[in-house]
Coordinates of N, CA, C and O and ligand atoms in Angstrom, one line a residue:
M1 N 0.8 -19.6 -8.9 CA 1.1 -18.4 -8.0 C 2.5 -18.4 -7.6 O 3.2 -19.5 -7.6
A2 N 3.0 -17.3 -7.4 CA 4.4 -17.1 -7.1 C 4.6 -16.0 -6.1 O 3.9 -15.0 -6.2
I3 N 5.6 -16.1 -5.2 CA 6.0 -15.0 -4.3 C 6.9 -14.1 -5.1 O 7.9 -14.6 -5.6
R4 N 6.6 -12.8 -5.1 CA 7.5 -11.8 -5.8 C 8.4 -11.2 -4.7 O 8.1 -11.2 -3.5
K5 N 9.5 -10.6 -5.3 CA 10.4 -9.9 -4.4 C 9.9 -8.6 -4.1 O 9.4 -7.8 -4.9
I6 N 10.0 -8.2 -2.8 CA 9.5 -6.9 -2.4 C 10.5 -5.8 -2.6 O 11.7 -5.9 -2.2
T7 N 10.1 -4.8 -3.3 CA 10.9 -3.6 -3.6 C 11.0 -2.7 -2.4 O 10.0 -2.4 -1.7
E8 N 12.2 -2.3 -2.0 CA 12.4 -1.5 -0.8 C 12.9 -0.1 -1.1 O 13.5 0.2 -2.1
Y9 N 12.5 0.8 -0.2 CA 13.0 2.1 -0.2 C 14.5 2.2 -0.3 O 15.1 1.4 0.4
P10 N 15.1 3.0 -1.1 CA 14.6 4.1 -1.9 C 14.4 3.8 -3.4 O 14.7 4.7 -4.2
A11 N 13.9 2.6 -3.7 CA 13.8 2.3 -5.2 C 12.9 3.4 -5.9 O 11.9 3.9 -5.3
E12 N 13.3 3.7 -7.1 CA 12.7 4.8 -7.8 C 11.2 4.5 -8.1 O 10.4 5.4 -8.0
V13 N 10.8 3.3 -8.3 CA 9.5 2.9 -8.7 C 8.5 3.3 -7.5 O 7.3 3.6 -7.7
L14 N 9.0 3.3 -6.3 CA 8.2 3.6 -5.1 C 7.8 5.1 -5.1 O 6.8 5.5 -4.4
G15 N 8.5 5.9 -5.9 CA 8.2 7.4 -5.9 C 7.5 7.8 -7.2 O 7.3 9.0 -7.4
Q16 N 7.2 6.8 -8.0 CA 6.5 7.2 -9.3 C 5.0 7.0 -9.2 O 4.5 6.1 -8.6
V17 N 4.3 7.9 -10.0 CA 2.9 7.8 -10.1 C 2.6 6.6 -11.0 O 3.1 6.5 -12.1
G18 N 1.8 5.6 -10.5 CA 1.5 4.4 -11.3 C 0.7 4.7 -12.5 O -0.1 5.6 -12.6
K19 N 0.9 3.8 -13.5 CA 0.1 3.8 -14.7 C -1.2 3.2 -14.5 O -1.3 2.1 -13.8
P20 N -2.3 3.7 -15.1 CA -3.6 3.1 -15.0 C -3.6 1.6 -15.5 O -2.9 1.3 -16.4
V21 N -4.4 0.8 -14.8 CA -4.6 -0.6 -15.3 C -5.7 -0.5 -16.4 O -6.7 0.2 -16.2
T22 N -5.4 -1.1 -17.5 CA -6.3 -1.0 -18.7 C -6.8 -2.4 -19.1 O -7.8 -2.5 -19.7
E23 N -6.0 -3.4 -18.8 CA -6.4 -4.8 -19.3 C -6.8 -5.6 -18.1 O -6.0 -5.8 -17.1
F24 N -8.1 -6.0 -18.1 CA -8.6 -6.8 -17.0 C -8.7 -8.3 -17.5 O -9.8 -8.8 -17.8
D25 N -7.5 -8.8 -17.6 CA -7.4 -10.2 -18.2 C -6.9 -11.2 -17.2 O -6.7 -10.9 -16.0
D26 N -6.6 -12.4 -17.7 CA -6.0 -13.5 -16.9 C -4.7 -13.0 -16.2 O -4.4 -13.4 -15.1
A27 N -3.9 -12.3 -17.0 CA -2.6 -11.8 -16.5 C -2.8 -11.0 -15.2 O -2.0 -11.1 -14.2
L28 N -3.8 -10.2 -15.2 CA -4.1 -9.3 -14.1 C -4.6 -10.2 -12.9 O -4.1 -9.9 -11.7
A29 N -5.4 -11.2 -13.2 CA -5.9 -12.1 -12.1 C -4.7 -12.8 -11.5 O -4.6 -13.0 -10.3
E30 N -3.8 -13.3 -12.3 CA -2.6 -14.0 -11.9 C -1.7 -13.1 -11.0 O -1.2 -13.5 -10.0
L31 N -1.5 -11.9 -11.5 CA -0.7 -10.9 -10.8 C -1.3 -10.6 -9.4 O -0.6 -10.6 -8.4
S32 N -2.6 -10.4 -9.4 CA -3.3 -10.2 -8.1 C -3.1 -11.4 -7.1 O -2.9 -11.1 -5.9
A33 N -3.2 -12.6 -7.7 CA -3.0 -13.8 -6.8 C -1.5 -13.8 -6.3 O -1.3 -14.1 -5.1
D34 N -0.6 -13.4 -7.1 CA 0.8 -13.4 -6.7 C 1.0 -12.3 -5.6 O 1.7 -12.5 -4.6
M35 N 0.3 -11.2 -5.8 CA 0.4 -10.1 -4.8 C -0.1 -10.6 -3.4 O 0.4 -10.3 -2.4
F36 N -1.3 -11.3 -3.4 CA -1.8 -11.8 -2.2 C -0.8 -12.7 -1.5 O -0.6 -12.6 -0.3
E37 N -0.3 -13.6 -2.3 CA 0.6 -14.6 -1.8 C 1.9 -13.9 -1.2 O 2.3 -14.3 -0.1
T38 N 2.4 -13.0 -1.9 CA 3.6 -12.2 -1.4 C 3.2 -11.5 -0.1 O 4.0 -11.5 0.8
M39 N 2.0 -10.9 -0.1 CA 1.6 -10.1 1.1 C 1.5 -11.0 2.3 O 2.0 -10.7 3.4
Y40 N 0.8 -12.2 2.1 CA 0.6 -13.1 3.3 C 2.0 -13.6 3.8 O 2.2 -13.7 5.0
E41 N 2.9 -14.0 2.8 CA 4.2 -14.5 3.1 C 5.0 -13.5 4.0 O 5.7 -13.8 4.9
A42 N 4.8 -12.2 3.7 CA 5.5 -11.1 4.4 C 4.7 -10.6 5.6 O 5.2 -9.7 6.3
E43 N 3.6 -11.3 5.9 CA 2.7 -10.9 7.0 C 2.3 -9.5 7.0 O 2.3 -8.8 8.0
G44 N 2.0 -9.0 5.8 CA 1.4 -7.6 5.6 C -0.1 -7.7 5.5 O -0.7 -8.7 5.4
V45 N -0.7 -6.5 5.6 CA -2.2 -6.4 5.4 C -2.5 -5.7 4.1 O -3.7 -5.6 3.8
G46 N -1.5 -5.3 3.4 CA -1.8 -4.6 2.1 C -0.5 -4.7 1.3 O 0.6 -4.7 1.8
L47 N -0.6 -4.7 -0.1 CA 0.5 -4.6 -0.9 C 0.1 -4.0 -2.3 O -0.9 -4.4 -2.9
A48 N 0.9 -3.0 -2.7 CA 0.7 -2.3 -3.9 C 1.7 -2.7 -5.0 O 2.8 -3.1 -4.7
A49 N 1.3 -2.6 -6.3 CA 2.1 -3.1 -7.4 C 3.6 -2.5 -7.3 O 4.5 -3.2 -7.6
P50 N 3.7 -1.2 -7.0 CA 5.1 -0.6 -7.0 C 6.0 -1.3 -6.0 O 7.2 -1.4 -6.2
Q51 N 5.4 -2.0 -5.0 CA 6.1 -2.7 -4.0 C 6.7 -4.0 -4.5 O 7.5 -4.7 -3.8
I52 N 6.3 -4.4 -5.7 CA 7.0 -5.6 -6.3 C 7.6 -5.1 -7.7 O 7.7 -5.9 -8.6
G53 N 7.9 -3.8 -7.7 CA 8.6 -3.2 -8.8 C 7.8 -2.9 -10.1 O 8.4 -2.6 -11.1
L54 N 6.5 -2.9 -10.0 CA 5.6 -2.6 -11.1 C 5.0 -1.2 -11.0 O 4.3 -0.9 -10.0
N55 N 5.2 -0.4 -12.0 CA 4.6 0.9 -12.0 C 3.2 0.9 -12.5 O 2.8 1.3 -13.6
M56 N 2.3 0.4 -11.6 CA 0.9 0.2 -11.9 C 0.0 0.7 -10.8 O 0.4 0.5 -9.6
R57 N -1.2 1.1 -11.1 CA -2.2 1.5 -10.1 C -3.0 0.3 -9.7 O -4.1 0.1 -10.2
L58 N -2.4 -0.5 -8.8 CA -3.1 -1.7 -8.3 C -2.6 -2.1 -6.9 O -1.4 -1.9 -6.6
F59 N -3.6 -2.5 -6.1 CA -3.2 -3.0 -4.8 C -4.1 -4.1 -4.3 O -5.2 -4.2 -4.8
V60 N -3.6 -4.9 -3.4 CA -4.5 -5.9 -2.8 C -4.4 -5.6 -1.2 O -3.4 -5.1 -0.8
M61 N -5.4 -6.0 -0.6 CA -5.4 -5.9 0.9 C -6.3 -6.9 1.6 O -7.2 -7.4 1.0
D62 N -6.0 -7.3 2.8 CA -6.8 -8.1 3.6 C -6.6 -7.7 5.1 O -5.6 -8.0 5.7
C63 N -7.5 -6.8 5.5 CA -7.3 -6.1 6.7 C -8.6 -5.8 7.4 O -9.5 -5.3 6.8
D64 N -8.7 -6.3 8.7 CA -9.9 -6.0 9.5 C -11.2 -6.5 8.8 O -12.2 -5.8 8.8
G65 N -11.1 -7.7 8.1 CA -12.3 -8.2 7.5 C -12.6 -7.7 6.1 O -13.5 -8.1 5.4
I66 N -11.7 -6.8 5.6 CA -11.9 -6.3 4.2 C -10.8 -6.9 3.3 O -9.6 -6.5 3.5
K67 N -11.2 -7.8 2.4 CA -10.2 -8.4 1.5 C -10.6 -7.9 0.1 O -11.8 -8.2 -0.3
L68 N -9.8 -7.3 -0.6 CA -10.1 -6.8 -2.0 C -8.9 -6.6 -2.8 O -7.8 -6.5 -2.4
I69 N -9.2 -6.5 -4.1 CA -8.2 -6.1 -5.1 C -8.7 -4.8 -5.7 O -9.9 -4.7 -6.0
A70 N -7.9 -3.8 -5.7 CA -8.3 -2.5 -6.2 C -7.4 -2.0 -7.3 O -6.2 -1.8 -7.1
A71 N -8.0 -1.9 -8.5 CA -7.3 -1.3 -9.6 C -7.7 0.1 -9.8 O -8.9 0.4 -9.6
N72 N -6.8 1.0 -10.2 CA -7.1 2.4 -10.4 C -7.8 3.0 -9.2 O -8.9 3.7 -9.3
P73 N -7.3 2.8 -7.9 CA -7.9 3.3 -6.7 C -7.9 4.8 -6.5 O -6.9 5.4 -7.0
E74 N -9.0 5.3 -5.9 CA -9.1 6.7 -5.5 C -9.7 6.7 -4.2 O -10.7 6.0 -3.9
I75 N -9.3 7.7 -3.4 CA -10.0 8.0 -2.1 C -11.0 9.1 -2.4 O -10.6 10.2 -2.8
V76 N -12.3 8.8 -2.4 CA -13.3 9.8 -2.9 C -13.8 10.7 -1.7 O -14.2 11.8 -2.0
S77 N -13.7 10.2 -0.5 CA -14.1 11.0 0.6 C -13.5 10.5 1.9 O -13.1 9.3 2.0
T78 N -13.3 11.4 2.8 CA -12.7 11.1 4.1 C -13.5 11.8 5.2 O -14.1 12.8 4.9
E79 N -13.3 11.3 6.5 CA -14.0 12.0 7.6 C -13.2 11.7 8.9 O -12.6 10.6 9.0
G80 N -13.2 12.7 9.7 CA -12.6 12.6 11.0 C -11.0 12.5 11.0 O -10.4 12.8 10.0
E81 N -10.5 12.0 12.1 CA -9.1 11.9 12.2 C -8.7 10.8 13.2 O -9.4 10.5 14.1
Q82 N -7.6 10.1 12.9 CA -7.0 9.0 13.7 C -5.5 9.2 13.8 O -4.9 9.6 12.8
S83 N -5.0 8.8 14.9 CA -3.5 8.8 15.0 C -3.1 7.4 15.4 O -3.6 6.8 16.4
G84 N -2.3 6.7 14.6 CA -1.9 5.3 15.0 C -0.7 4.9 14.3 O -0.2 5.5 13.4
Q85 N -0.2 3.8 14.7 CA 1.1 3.2 14.2 C 0.8 2.7 12.8 O -0.2 2.1 12.5
E86 N 1.8 2.9 12.0 CA 1.8 2.4 10.6 C 3.2 2.0 10.2 O 4.2 2.5 10.7
G87 N 3.2 1.0 9.3 CA 4.5 0.5 8.8 C 4.3 0.1 7.4 O 3.2 0.0 6.9
C88 N 5.4 -0.2 6.7 CA 5.3 -0.6 5.3 C 6.3 -1.7 5.0 O 7.5 -1.6 5.4
L89 N 5.9 -2.7 4.2 CA 6.8 -3.8 3.8 C 8.0 -3.3 3.1 O 9.1 -3.9 3.1
S90 N 7.9 -2.1 2.4 CA 9.0 -1.6 1.6 C 9.9 -0.7 2.5 O 11.0 -0.3 2.0
V91 N 9.6 -0.5 3.7 CA 10.5 0.2 4.6 C 10.7 -0.7 5.9 O 10.7 -0.2 7.0
G92 N 10.8 -2.0 5.6 CA 11.1 -2.9 6.7 C 10.2 -3.0 7.9 O 10.6 -3.4 9.0
K93 N 8.9 -2.5 7.7 CA 7.9 -2.5 8.7 C 8.3 -1.6 9.9 O 7.8 -1.9 11.0
V94 N 9.3 -0.8 9.8 CA 9.7 0.1 10.9 C 8.4 1.0 11.2 O 7.9 1.7 10.3
P95 N 7.9 1.0 12.4 CA 6.7 1.7 12.7 C 6.9 3.2 13.0 O 7.9 3.6 13.5
A96 N 5.8 3.9 12.7 CA 5.8 5.3 13.0 C 4.3 5.7 13.2 O 3.4 5.1 12.5
V97 N 4.0 6.7 14.0 CA 2.7 7.2 14.2 C 2.3 8.2 13.0 O 3.1 9.1 12.8
V98 N 1.3 7.8 12.3 CA 0.8 8.7 11.2 C -0.6 9.2 11.5 O -1.5 8.4 11.9
V99 N -0.9 10.5 11.3 CA -2.2 11.0 11.5 C -2.9 10.9 10.1 O -2.4 11.4 9.1
R100 N -4.1 10.3 10.1 CA -4.9 10.2 8.9 C -6.3 10.4 9.2 O -6.7 10.3 10.4
P101 N -7.2 10.5 8.2 CA -8.6 10.5 8.5 C -9.1 9.2 9.1 O -8.5 8.1 8.9
M102 N -10.2 9.2 9.9 CA -10.7 8.0 10.6 C -11.5 7.1 9.6 O -11.4 5.9 9.7
K103 N -12.2 7.8 8.7 CA -13.0 7.0 7.7 C -12.5 7.4 6.3 O -12.1 8.5 6.1
A104 N -12.7 6.4 5.4 CA -12.3 6.7 4.0 C -13.2 5.9 3.1 O -13.6 4.8 3.4
R105 N -13.6 6.5 2.0 CA -14.4 5.8 1.0 C -13.4 5.6 -0.2 O -12.9 6.5 -0.8
L106 N -13.3 4.3 -0.6 CA -12.4 3.9 -1.7 C -13.3 3.6 -3.0 O -14.3 3.0 -2.9
K107 N -12.8 4.2 -4.1 CA -13.5 3.9 -5.4 C -12.4 3.2 -6.2 O -11.3 3.7 -6.3
A108 N -12.7 2.1 -6.8 CA -11.7 1.3 -7.6 C -12.4 0.3 -8.5 O -13.6 0.2 -8.5
Q109 N -11.6 -0.3 -9.3 CA -12.1 -1.4 -10.2 C -11.7 -2.7 -9.7 O -10.5 -2.8 -9.2
D110 N -12.5 -3.7 -9.8 CA -12.1 -5.0 -9.3 C -11.4 -5.7 -10.5 O -11.1 -5.1 -11.5
V111 N -11.0 -7.0 -10.2 CA -10.2 -7.7 -11.2 C -10.8 -7.9 -12.6 O -10.1 -8.1 -13.6
K112 N -12.2 -7.7 -12.6 CA -12.9 -7.9 -13.9 C -13.1 -6.5 -14.5 O -13.7 -6.4 -15.6
G113 N -12.7 -5.4 -13.8 CA -12.9 -4.1 -14.4 C -14.2 -3.4 -13.9 O -14.4 -2.3 -14.3
E114 N -14.9 -4.0 -13.0 CA -16.2 -3.4 -12.5 C -15.8 -2.4 -11.4 O -15.1 -2.7 -10.5
W115 N -16.4 -1.2 -11.5 CA -16.2 -0.2 -10.5 C -16.9 -0.5 -9.3 O -18.1 -1.0 -9.3
F116 N -16.4 -0.2 -8.1 CA -17.1 -0.4 -6.8 C -16.6 0.7 -5.9 O -15.6 1.3 -6.1
E117 N -17.4 0.9 -4.8 CA -17.0 1.8 -3.7 C -17.1 1.0 -2.5 O -18.0 0.2 -2.3
R118 N -16.2 1.3 -1.5 CA -16.2 0.6 -0.3 C -15.8 1.6 0.8 O -14.9 2.3 0.7
D119 N -16.6 1.5 1.9 CA -16.3 2.4 3.1 C -15.5 1.6 4.1 O -15.7 0.4 4.3
A120 N -14.6 2.2 4.8 CA -13.9 1.6 5.9 C -13.6 2.6 7.0 O -13.6 3.9 6.7
E121 N -13.3 2.1 8.2 CA -13.0 2.9 9.3 C -11.8 2.4 10.0 O -11.5 1.2 9.9
G122 N -11.1 3.3 10.7 CA -10.0 2.8 11.5 C -8.8 2.2 10.7 O -8.4 2.8 9.7
Y123 N -8.4 1.0 11.1 CA -7.2 0.4 10.5 C -7.4 0.1 9.0 O -6.5 0.3 8.2
A124 N -8.6 -0.4 8.7 CA -8.8 -0.7 7.2 C -8.8 0.6 6.4 O -8.4 0.6 5.3
A125 N -9.4 1.7 7.0 CA -9.3 3.0 6.3 C -7.9 3.4 6.1 O -7.5 3.9 5.0
R126 N -7.1 3.2 7.1 CA -5.7 3.5 7.0 C -5.0 2.7 5.9 O -4.2 3.3 5.1
A127 N -5.4 1.4 5.7 CA -4.8 0.6 4.7 C -5.3 1.1 3.3 O -4.5 1.2 2.4
F128 N -6.6 1.5 3.2 CA -7.1 2.1 1.9 C -6.1 3.3 1.5 O -5.7 3.4 0.3
M129 N -5.9 4.1 2.4 CA -5.1 5.4 2.1 C -3.6 5.1 1.9 O -3.0 5.6 1.0
H130 N -3.1 4.2 2.7 CA -1.7 3.8 2.6 C -1.4 3.2 1.2 O -0.5 3.6 0.5
E131 N -2.3 2.3 0.8 CA -2.1 1.6 -0.5 C -2.4 2.5 -1.7 O -1.7 2.4 -2.7
T132 N -3.4 3.3 -1.6 CA -3.7 4.3 -2.6 C -2.5 5.2 -2.8 O -2.1 5.6 -3.9
D133 N -1.9 5.7 -1.7 CA -0.7 6.5 -1.7 C 0.4 5.8 -2.6 O 1.0 6.5 -3.4
H134 N 0.6 4.5 -2.3 CA 1.6 3.8 -3.1 C 1.4 3.9 -4.6 O 2.3 4.1 -5.4
C135 N 0.1 3.9 -5.0 CA -0.2 4.0 -6.4 C 0.0 5.4 -7.0 O 0.1 5.6 -8.2
N136 N 0.1 6.3 -6.1 CA 0.5 7.7 -6.4 C 1.9 8.1 -6.2 O 2.3 9.3 -6.1
G137 N 2.7 7.1 -5.9 CA 4.2 7.3 -5.7 C 4.5 7.9 -4.3 O 5.5 8.5 -4.2
K138 N 3.6 7.7 -3.4 CA 3.8 8.3 -2.1 C 3.9 7.2 -1.0 O 3.2 6.2 -1.0
L139 N 4.9 7.4 -0.1 CA 5.1 6.4 1.0 C 4.5 7.0 2.3 O 4.4 8.3 2.5
F140 N 4.3 6.2 3.3 CA 3.8 6.7 4.6 C 4.7 7.6 5.3 O 4.3 8.6 6.0
I141 N 6.0 7.4 5.0 CA 7.0 8.3 5.7 C 6.9 9.8 5.1 O 7.4 10.7 5.7
D142 N 6.3 9.9 3.9 CA 6.1 11.2 3.3 C 5.1 12.1 4.1 O 5.0 13.3 4.0
H143 N 4.3 11.4 5.0 CA 3.4 12.1 5.9 C 4.0 12.5 7.2 O 3.4 13.2 8.0
L144 N 5.3 12.1 7.4 CA 5.9 12.4 8.7 C 6.7 13.7 8.6 O 7.2 14.1 7.6
P145 N 6.8 14.4 9.8 CA 7.8 15.5 9.9 C 9.2 15.0 9.5 O 9.5 13.9 9.8
K146 N 10.0 15.9 9.0 CA 11.3 15.5 8.5 C 12.1 14.7 9.5 O 12.7 13.7 9.2
L147 N 12.2 15.2 10.7 CA 13.0 14.5 11.7 C 12.6 13.1 12.0 O 13.4 12.2 12.1
R148 N 11.2 12.9 12.1 CA 10.7 11.5 12.3 C 10.9 10.6 11.1 O 11.2 9.4 11.2
R149 N 10.8 11.2 9.9 CA 11.0 10.5 8.6 C 12.5 10.0 8.6 O 12.7 8.8 8.3
D150 N 13.4 10.9 8.9 CA 14.8 10.5 8.9 C 15.1 9.4 9.9 O 15.9 8.5 9.6
M151 N 14.4 9.4 11.0 CA 14.6 8.4 12.1 C 14.1 7.0 11.5 O 14.8 6.0 11.8
V152 N 13.0 7.0 10.9 CA 12.5 5.7 10.3 C 13.5 5.2 9.3 O 13.8 4.0 9.3
V153 N 13.9 6.1 8.4 CA 14.8 5.6 7.3 C 16.2 5.1 7.9 O 16.7 4.1 7.5
K154 N 16.6 5.8 8.9 CA 17.9 5.4 9.6 C 17.7 4.0 10.2 O 18.6 3.2 10.1
R155 N 16.6 3.8 10.9 CA 16.4 2.5 11.6 C 16.2 1.4 10.5 O 16.8 0.3 10.7
F156 N 15.6 1.7 9.5 CA 15.4 0.7 8.4 C 16.7 0.3 7.8 O 17.0 -0.9 7.7
K157 N 17.6 1.3 7.5 CA 18.9 1.0 6.9 C 19.8 0.2 7.9 O 20.5 -0.7 7.5
K158 N 19.7 0.6 9.2 CA 20.4 -0.1 10.2 C 20.0 -1.6 10.3 O 20.8 -2.5 10.3
E159 N 18.7 -1.8 10.4 CA 18.2 -3.2 10.5 C 18.5 -4.0 9.2 O 18.8 -5.2 9.3
K160 N 18.5 -3.3 8.1 CA 18.8 -4.0 6.9 C 20.3 -4.5 6.9 O 20.6 -5.6 6.4
S161 N 21.1 -3.7 7.4 CA 22.6 -4.0 7.4 C 22.9 -5.2 8.3 O 23.9 -5.8 8.2
W162 N 21.9 -5.5 9.2 CA 22.1 -6.7 10.1 C 21.8 -8.0 9.4 O 22.2 -9.0 9.9
K163 N 21.0 -7.9 8.4 CA 20.5 -9.1 7.8 C 21.6 -9.7 6.9 O 22.4 -9.0 6.3
Ligands
ZN1 ZN1 3.4 0.3 2.1

């Protein structure tokens, strides 16, 4: 296993629609293990392949008791609404309030290629949607009004310049 470098905004790969995962082999299992290691090291609760520079529809998460690998993820249904703080490892974890559905059902393939569906609520549902968005080339700041989006980007760039 190895820790990968996290790709940060505004890298091009973060805005690209990921390519479907087609090979469910040892390389995918290894990549998933690296992604978990990278995510834990960065103290995140989810990490998608574009965040380590790979244009692939794949994410891992460990959030609110839900730990999984999702290849070719889709949100198949949602319900309700929640408003809460969200951040992203690719945007320096600068937080912003994002309104999203309260519940979400994820459909994806596991590391062996088996399709599964999983329901989540609250924070874990938020992670399902945030990570699936990454696979579609979308960031959480894309859900914000322009002014708030600009504020998050500005703060991220400022904090980065201190490092
Ligand atoms: Zn993210």
